[in-house]
Short mmCIF file of C-alpha atoms and ligand atoms in Angstrom, two decimals:
data_model
loop_
_atom_site.label_atom_id
_atom_site.label_comp_id
_atom_site.label_asym_id
_atom_site.label_seq_id
_atom_site.Cartn_x
_atom_site.Cartn_y
_atom_site.Cartn_z
CA MET A 23 6.27 -27.67 32.77
CA SER A 24 7.59 -24.16 31.99
CA PRO A 25 6.10 -21.29 34.02
CA ALA A 26 3.37 -19.11 32.46
CA PRO A 27 4.74 -16.29 30.28
CA VAL A 28 5.00 -12.77 31.71
CA VAL A 29 3.78 -9.62 29.95
CA LEU A 30 4.34 -6.00 30.97
CA VAL A 31 1.34 -3.83 30.01
CA THR A 32 2.00 -0.10 30.38
CA GLY A 33 -0.83 2.17 31.51
CA ALA A 34 -2.78 -0.89 32.67
CA ALA A 35 -4.56 0.55 35.70
CA ARG A 36 -7.55 1.85 33.76
CA ARG A 37 -9.38 1.91 30.44
CA LEU A 38 -7.89 0.01 27.48
CA GLY A 39 -4.75 -1.06 29.34
CA ARG A 40 -6.83 -2.70 32.08
CA GLU A 41 -8.96 -4.50 29.46
CA ILE A 42 -5.77 -5.78 27.76
CA ALA A 43 -4.28 -6.90 31.11
CA LEU A 44 -7.46 -8.82 32.02
CA ALA A 45 -7.71 -10.48 28.58
CA LEU A 46 -4.10 -11.64 28.83
CA ALA A 47 -4.54 -12.86 32.41
CA ALA A 48 -7.63 -14.81 31.29
CA GLY A 49 -5.42 -16.37 28.61
CA GLY A 50 -2.90 -17.59 31.18
CA TRP A 51 -0.33 -14.75 31.10
CA ARG A 52 1.17 -13.42 34.31
CA VAL A 53 0.74 -9.65 34.11
CA ALA A 54 2.99 -6.78 35.24
CA VAL A 55 0.55 -3.89 35.57
CA HIS A 56 2.34 -0.58 34.98
CA TYR A 57 0.82 2.72 36.14
CA ARG A 58 1.96 6.29 36.85
CA SER A 59 -0.64 8.03 39.03
CA SER A 60 -3.62 5.62 39.16
CA GLN A 61 -2.33 3.49 42.04
CA GLU A 62 -5.72 2.49 43.45
CA ASP A 63 -6.93 1.37 40.03
CA ALA A 64 -3.65 -0.50 39.45
CA ILE A 65 -4.13 -2.43 42.71
CA LYS A 66 -7.63 -3.40 41.57
CA THR A 67 -6.37 -4.50 38.14
CA VAL A 68 -3.71 -6.63 39.84
CA ALA A 69 -6.31 -8.24 42.13
CA ASP A 70 -8.58 -9.01 39.17
CA CYS A 71 -5.69 -10.40 37.07
CA THR A 72 -4.49 -12.49 40.01
CA SER A 73 -7.91 -14.08 40.39
CA LEU A 74 -7.76 -15.04 36.68
CA ALA A 75 -4.09 -16.03 36.25
CA GLY A 76 -2.74 -16.61 39.72
CA ALA A 77 0.01 -13.98 39.51
CA ALA A 78 0.18 -10.26 38.78
CA ALA A 79 1.91 -7.25 40.32
CA HIS A 80 1.95 -3.48 39.90
CA PHE A 81 4.89 -1.24 39.00
CA CYS A 82 5.00 2.56 39.06
CA CYS A 83 7.00 4.56 36.52
CA ASP A 84 6.80 7.96 34.85
CA LEU A 85 7.46 7.13 31.21
CA GLU A 86 8.71 10.66 30.53
CA ASP A 87 11.70 9.95 32.78
CA GLU A 88 14.32 7.99 30.81
CA THR A 89 16.20 6.80 33.91
CA ALA A 90 12.96 5.50 35.43
CA VAL A 91 12.03 3.76 32.16
CA HIS A 92 15.42 1.97 32.13
CA SER A 93 14.69 0.65 35.63
CA LEU A 94 11.18 -0.66 34.83
CA LEU A 95 11.94 -3.96 33.09
CA PRO A 96 14.63 -4.96 35.64
CA GLN A 97 12.01 -4.46 38.40
CA VAL A 98 9.55 -6.73 36.58
CA ILE A 99 12.28 -9.34 35.99
CA GLY A 100 13.25 -9.05 39.67
CA HIS A 101 9.67 -9.87 40.67
CA PHE A 102 8.70 -12.57 38.16
CA GLY A 103 12.15 -13.87 37.15
CA GLN A 104 11.45 -13.23 33.45
CA VAL A 105 9.55 -11.09 30.93
CA ASP A 106 8.34 -12.47 27.61
CA ALA A 107 6.42 -9.57 26.11
CA VAL A 108 5.73 -5.85 26.41
CA VAL A 109 2.51 -4.05 25.46
CA ASN A 110 3.23 -0.33 24.99
CA ASN A 111 -0.26 0.98 25.76
CA ALA A 112 0.31 4.04 27.99
CA SER A 113 0.03 7.31 26.18
CA THR A 114 0.02 11.06 26.73
CA PHE A 115 -2.92 12.60 24.84
CA GLU A 116 -2.94 16.38 25.18
CA HIS A 117 -4.37 18.80 22.69
CA ASP A 118 -2.34 21.09 20.46
CA GLY A 119 -2.65 22.18 16.86
CA ALA A 120 -0.48 23.77 14.19
CA ALA A 121 -0.87 27.20 15.84
CA SER A 122 -0.25 26.08 19.43
CA PHE A 123 2.50 23.51 18.69
CA SER A 124 5.61 23.88 20.86
CA PHE A 125 8.87 22.01 21.40
CA ALA A 126 7.66 21.35 24.97
CA ALA A 127 4.45 19.62 23.82
CA LEU A 128 6.33 17.61 21.20
CA GLU A 129 8.97 16.51 23.71
CA LYS A 130 6.41 15.45 26.32
CA HIS A 131 4.50 13.26 23.82
CA MET A 132 7.68 11.90 22.21
CA ARG A 133 9.20 10.90 25.54
CA SER A 134 6.25 8.88 26.86
CA ASN A 135 4.64 7.67 23.63
CA ALA A 136 7.69 6.87 21.48
CA GLY A 137 10.92 7.04 23.53
CA ALA A 138 9.70 4.91 26.44
CA ALA A 139 8.16 2.32 24.11
CA ILE A 140 11.44 1.97 22.20
CA VAL A 141 13.53 1.70 25.39
CA LEU A 142 11.21 -1.03 26.73
CA ALA A 143 11.52 -2.95 23.43
CA GLN A 144 15.31 -2.55 23.60
CA ALA A 145 15.32 -3.83 27.21
CA LEU A 146 13.13 -6.84 26.35
CA HIS A 147 15.48 -7.76 23.49
CA ALA A 148 18.57 -7.55 25.75
CA HIS A 149 16.80 -9.70 28.38
CA VAL A 150 15.81 -12.33 25.78
CA LEU A 151 19.39 -12.43 24.38
CA ALA A 152 20.73 -12.97 27.92
CA ARG A 153 18.25 -15.80 28.56
CA LEU A 154 19.12 -17.47 25.25
CA ALA A 155 22.87 -17.12 25.93
CA ALA A 156 22.41 -18.72 29.36
CA SER A 157 20.29 -21.48 27.78
CA ALA A 158 17.63 -20.45 30.32
CA VAL A 159 15.09 -20.69 27.56
CA ALA A 160 14.78 -22.83 24.43
CA GLU A 161 15.20 -21.21 20.99
CA GLN A 162 11.58 -20.76 20.02
CA THR A 163 11.06 -18.33 17.18
CA GLY A 164 8.09 -16.06 17.67
CA ARG A 165 7.67 -16.52 21.41
CA PHE A 166 8.83 -13.03 22.48
CA ALA A 167 7.00 -9.91 21.30
CA VAL A 168 6.31 -6.20 21.65
CA VAL A 169 2.91 -4.76 20.80
CA ASN A 170 2.69 -1.00 20.23
CA LEU A 171 -0.71 0.70 20.55
CA LEU A 172 -1.04 3.12 17.62
CA ASP A 173 -4.12 4.98 16.32
CA GLN A 174 -6.23 4.87 13.15
CA LYS A 175 -5.60 8.65 13.03
CA LEU A 176 -2.24 7.93 11.40
CA TRP A 177 -4.03 6.66 8.28
CA ASN A 178 -6.63 9.44 8.37
CA GLN A 179 -4.74 12.54 9.46
CA ASN A 180 -6.03 15.88 10.67
CA PRO A 181 -4.10 18.62 12.50
CA ASP A 182 -5.80 18.14 15.91
CA PHE A 183 -3.63 16.62 18.65
CA PHE A 184 -0.63 17.55 16.53
CA SER A 185 2.14 16.42 18.92
CA TYR A 186 0.27 13.25 19.93
CA THR A 187 -0.08 12.31 16.25
CA LEU A 188 3.60 13.01 15.57
CA SER A 189 4.58 10.80 18.52
CA LYS A 190 2.38 7.94 17.27
CA ALA A 191 3.81 8.40 13.73
CA ALA A 192 7.29 8.05 15.24
CA LEU A 193 6.18 4.90 17.07
CA GLU A 194 4.73 3.48 13.85
CA ALA A 195 8.09 4.02 12.09
CA ALA A 196 9.85 2.49 15.10
CA ASN A 197 7.49 -0.51 14.84
CA THR A 198 9.01 -1.28 11.40
CA MET A 199 12.63 -0.52 12.35
CA LEU A 200 12.45 -2.51 15.59
CA ALA A 201 10.87 -5.49 13.81
CA ILE A 202 13.96 -5.62 11.59
CA ALA A 203 16.47 -4.86 14.36
CA LEU A 204 15.11 -7.25 17.01
CA ALA A 205 14.50 -10.23 14.70
CA PRO A 206 14.69 -13.15 14.99
CA GLN A 207 14.36 -13.12 18.76
CA VAL A 208 11.61 -10.53 19.31
CA ARG A 209 8.58 -9.76 17.12
CA VAL A 210 7.12 -6.24 16.96
CA VAL A 211 3.48 -5.61 16.01
CA GLY A 212 1.29 -2.49 16.00
CA VAL A 213 -2.38 -2.45 16.98
CA ALA A 214 -4.28 0.67 15.91
CA PRO A 215 -7.71 1.19 17.50
CA GLY A 216 -10.36 3.53 16.22
CA LEU A 217 -12.54 5.58 18.55
CA THR A 218 -12.93 3.05 21.37
CA LEU A 219 -13.45 4.87 24.67
CA THR A 220 -14.88 8.28 25.34
CA SER A 221 -13.07 11.03 27.25
CA HIS A 222 -14.03 14.10 29.25
CA LEU A 223 -14.14 15.94 25.91
CA LEU A 224 -17.15 13.94 24.65
CA SER A 225 -20.63 13.35 26.05
CA GLU A 226 -21.92 9.75 26.03
CA GLU A 227 -24.47 10.67 23.35
CA LYS A 228 -21.87 12.29 21.11
CA PHE A 229 -19.53 9.34 21.61
CA GLU A 230 -22.28 6.87 20.60
CA ALA A 231 -22.99 8.87 17.43
CA LEU A 232 -19.29 9.17 16.48
CA HIS A 233 -18.66 5.50 17.25
CA LYS A 234 -21.13 4.63 14.49
CA LEU A 235 -19.27 6.77 11.90
CA SER A 236 -17.37 4.11 9.98
CA PRO A 237 -17.90 1.82 7.00
CA LEU A 238 -18.94 -0.97 9.39
CA GLY A 239 -21.30 1.26 11.35
CA ARG A 240 -19.29 0.69 14.54
CA SER A 241 -15.76 1.35 15.66
CA SER A 242 -13.75 -0.88 17.99
CA ASN A 243 -14.75 -1.73 21.54
CA PRO A 244 -12.24 -2.51 24.32
CA ALA A 245 -12.75 -6.27 23.98
CA ASP A 246 -11.93 -6.08 20.22
CA VAL A 247 -8.67 -4.23 20.96
CA ALA A 248 -7.66 -6.56 23.81
CA ALA A 249 -8.36 -9.67 21.70
CA THR A 250 -6.21 -8.23 18.89
CA VAL A 251 -3.32 -7.52 21.25
CA LYS A 252 -3.53 -11.11 22.53
CA PHE A 253 -3.62 -12.43 18.95
CA ALA A 254 -0.55 -10.33 18.03
CA LEU A 255 1.35 -11.62 21.08
CA GLU A 256 0.52 -15.24 20.35
CA ASN A 257 0.80 -15.39 16.53
CA ALA A 258 4.37 -16.53 16.04
CA SER A 259 4.68 -15.48 12.38
CA MET A 260 3.64 -11.83 12.66
CA THR A 261 6.13 -8.94 12.82
CA GLY A 262 6.68 -5.45 11.37
CA THR A 263 3.01 -4.86 10.63
CA THR A 264 0.02 -3.12 12.16
CA LEU A 265 -3.51 -4.41 12.69
CA LEU A 266 -6.14 -1.67 12.37
CA VAL A 267 -9.12 -2.41 14.64
CA ASP A 268 -11.46 0.48 13.88
CA GLY A 269 -14.53 -0.57 11.90
CA GLY A 270 -12.76 0.90 8.86
CA GLN A 271 -12.52 4.48 10.23
CA HIS A 272 -9.07 4.81 8.66
CA LEU A 273 -10.75 4.53 5.24
CA MET A 274 -12.74 7.72 5.87
CA LYS A 275 -11.68 11.36 5.97
CA PHE A 276 -12.42 13.30 9.18
CA GLU A 277 -11.54 17.01 9.17
CA ARG A 278 -11.23 17.14 12.99
CA ASP A 279 -10.32 14.74 15.77
CA PHE A 280 -13.42 12.87 17.03
CA SER A 281 -13.25 14.61 20.39
CA LEU A 282 -13.52 18.03 18.70
CA MET A 283 -16.16 17.19 16.09
N1 NAP B 327 -9.23 5.29 23.77
C1 NAP B 327 -9.36 5.29 22.45
O1 NAP B 327 -10.47 5.44 21.91
C2 NAP B 327 -8.13 5.12 21.59
C3 NAP B 327 -8.23 5.35 20.21
C4 NAP B 327 -7.09 5.18 19.43
C5 NAP B 327 -5.89 4.79 20.01
N2 NAP B 327 -5.83 4.58 21.36
C6 NAP B 327 -4.54 4.19 21.95
O2 NAP B 327 -4.77 3.11 22.84
C7 NAP B 327 -3.97 3.27 24.02
C8 NAP B 327 -4.85 3.25 25.27
O3 NAP B 327 -5.84 4.27 25.16
P1 NAP B 327 -6.57 4.86 26.47
O4 NAP B 327 -7.57 5.83 25.97
O5 NAP B 327 -6.97 3.74 27.34
O6 NAP B 327 -5.33 5.64 27.11
P2 NAP B 327 -5.35 6.80 28.24
O7 NAP B 327 -6.48 6.54 29.16
O8 NAP B 327 -5.31 8.14 27.56
O9 NAP B 327 -3.93 6.58 28.93
C9 NAP B 327 -3.59 5.31 29.47
C10 NAP B 327 -2.64 5.48 30.61
O10 NAP B 327 -1.41 6.03 30.16
C11 NAP B 327 -0.73 6.39 31.34
N3 NAP B 327 0.26 7.46 31.08
C12 NAP B 327 0.09 8.62 30.42
N4 NAP B 327 1.24 9.35 30.45
C13 NAP B 327 2.14 8.61 31.16
C14 NAP B 327 3.47 8.82 31.59
N5 NAP B 327 4.15 9.93 31.30
N6 NAP B 327 4.07 7.84 32.31
C15 NAP B 327 3.39 6.72 32.63
N7 NAP B 327 2.13 6.47 32.28
C16 NAP B 327 1.51 7.41 31.56
C17 NAP B 327 -1.77 6.86 32.36
O11 NAP B 327 -1.50 6.13 33.57
P3 NAP B 327 -1.94 6.70 35.04
O12 NAP B 327 -3.45 6.84 34.96
O13 NAP B 327 -1.50 5.65 35.98
O14 NAP B 327 -1.25 8.02 35.21
C18 NAP B 327 -3.09 6.44 31.71
O15 NAP B 327 -4.00 5.82 32.58
C19 NAP B 327 -3.16 4.55 23.83
O16 NAP B 327 -1.88 4.25 23.36
C20 NAP B 327 -3.96 5.33 22.80
O17 NAP B 327 -3.15 6.19 22.03
C21 NAP B 327 -6.91 4.74 22.15
#
C-alpha cells in the first residue's frame, strides 16, 4: 500500500490555514504545517492533525525571504520523504490605498502572496518530475496539485488594500500560467473565499451583519473553504480555474473593503 499523500499548507497555525490543515488530515493527508511567527499555534495544529492522520510536522519560514522559501519544500521532503500538494494560504494583508501606495508595500505583499506561492509551485513541479524520472511514483495524471487562496475582491474591486489586491491579482494570473506550464504533472487551482473570518478591524456584530451581505444571505465559513480546498486537491480533472466560495459576494459591488465599511 502506498503511503498517505503529503500536503504543505502555508500559514496553517491559525485561522483558515488551520481549518484547511485539519480538514485534510481528517481526509487522510499527512500535513506539513507552515508558520512564521505563530509557533505555539503551529504546535497545536500539528498535534490536532497528528491525532486525525497519524503524521504531521511544523516548518518555520518567512515567505518574504526568497532564500528561505527555496529551502522550505526540501525540508518537508526531508521529513516526510515526499510532497504531493501545496496549499498557498499564507498571506500578508496590510492596508494601503491609492494615496498611500508605495513600492515598499507592493513589494512586501508581492513577495509573500505571489512570489513565494509561485516558487513553492515551481519546487513541487521539480520534485514531482524527479520522482517520475526515478520511477518512484506511478504516472497518475491529476494526483499532484497546487491550490492558491485568492479573494472574491478580485471580481468585485475597490481601492482598499491596494497592494494586497494587486498581489492576489498577480497570483490569479499565475494560477492560469502555472496550470499551463506545470501540466500534465501538476494541477493548479484557485479558491477564492468571501468574507469568512473577522479581524481586529471589525467587531463581531459588524462582521455578522457584513457576512449576510450577499445574494445567498451568507458568505463562506471556514468549513466551506476547507472543503473546497480538499475538493480541488482531490478532483483529478480540474486545473487553471478558480472556485469562488463567497455566497455570491463577487456578484455585488462594494465601494469599500468589508473591514472599512
Ligand atoms: N479571512 C477571510 O475572510 C478571507 C477572505 C478572502 C480571502 N482570504 C484568503 O484566505 C487566506 C487565509 O486567510 P486568513 O484570514 O486565515 O489569513 P491571515 O490570518 O491574514 O494570515 C494567515 C497566515 O499567514 C502567515 N503569513 C503572513 N505573512 C507571512 C510571511 N511573510 N511569511 C510567512 N507567513 C506569513 C501568518 O503566519 P504566522 O501567524 O505564523 O506569522 C498568518 O497566520 C489568505 O490567503 C487570504 O487572502 C481570507
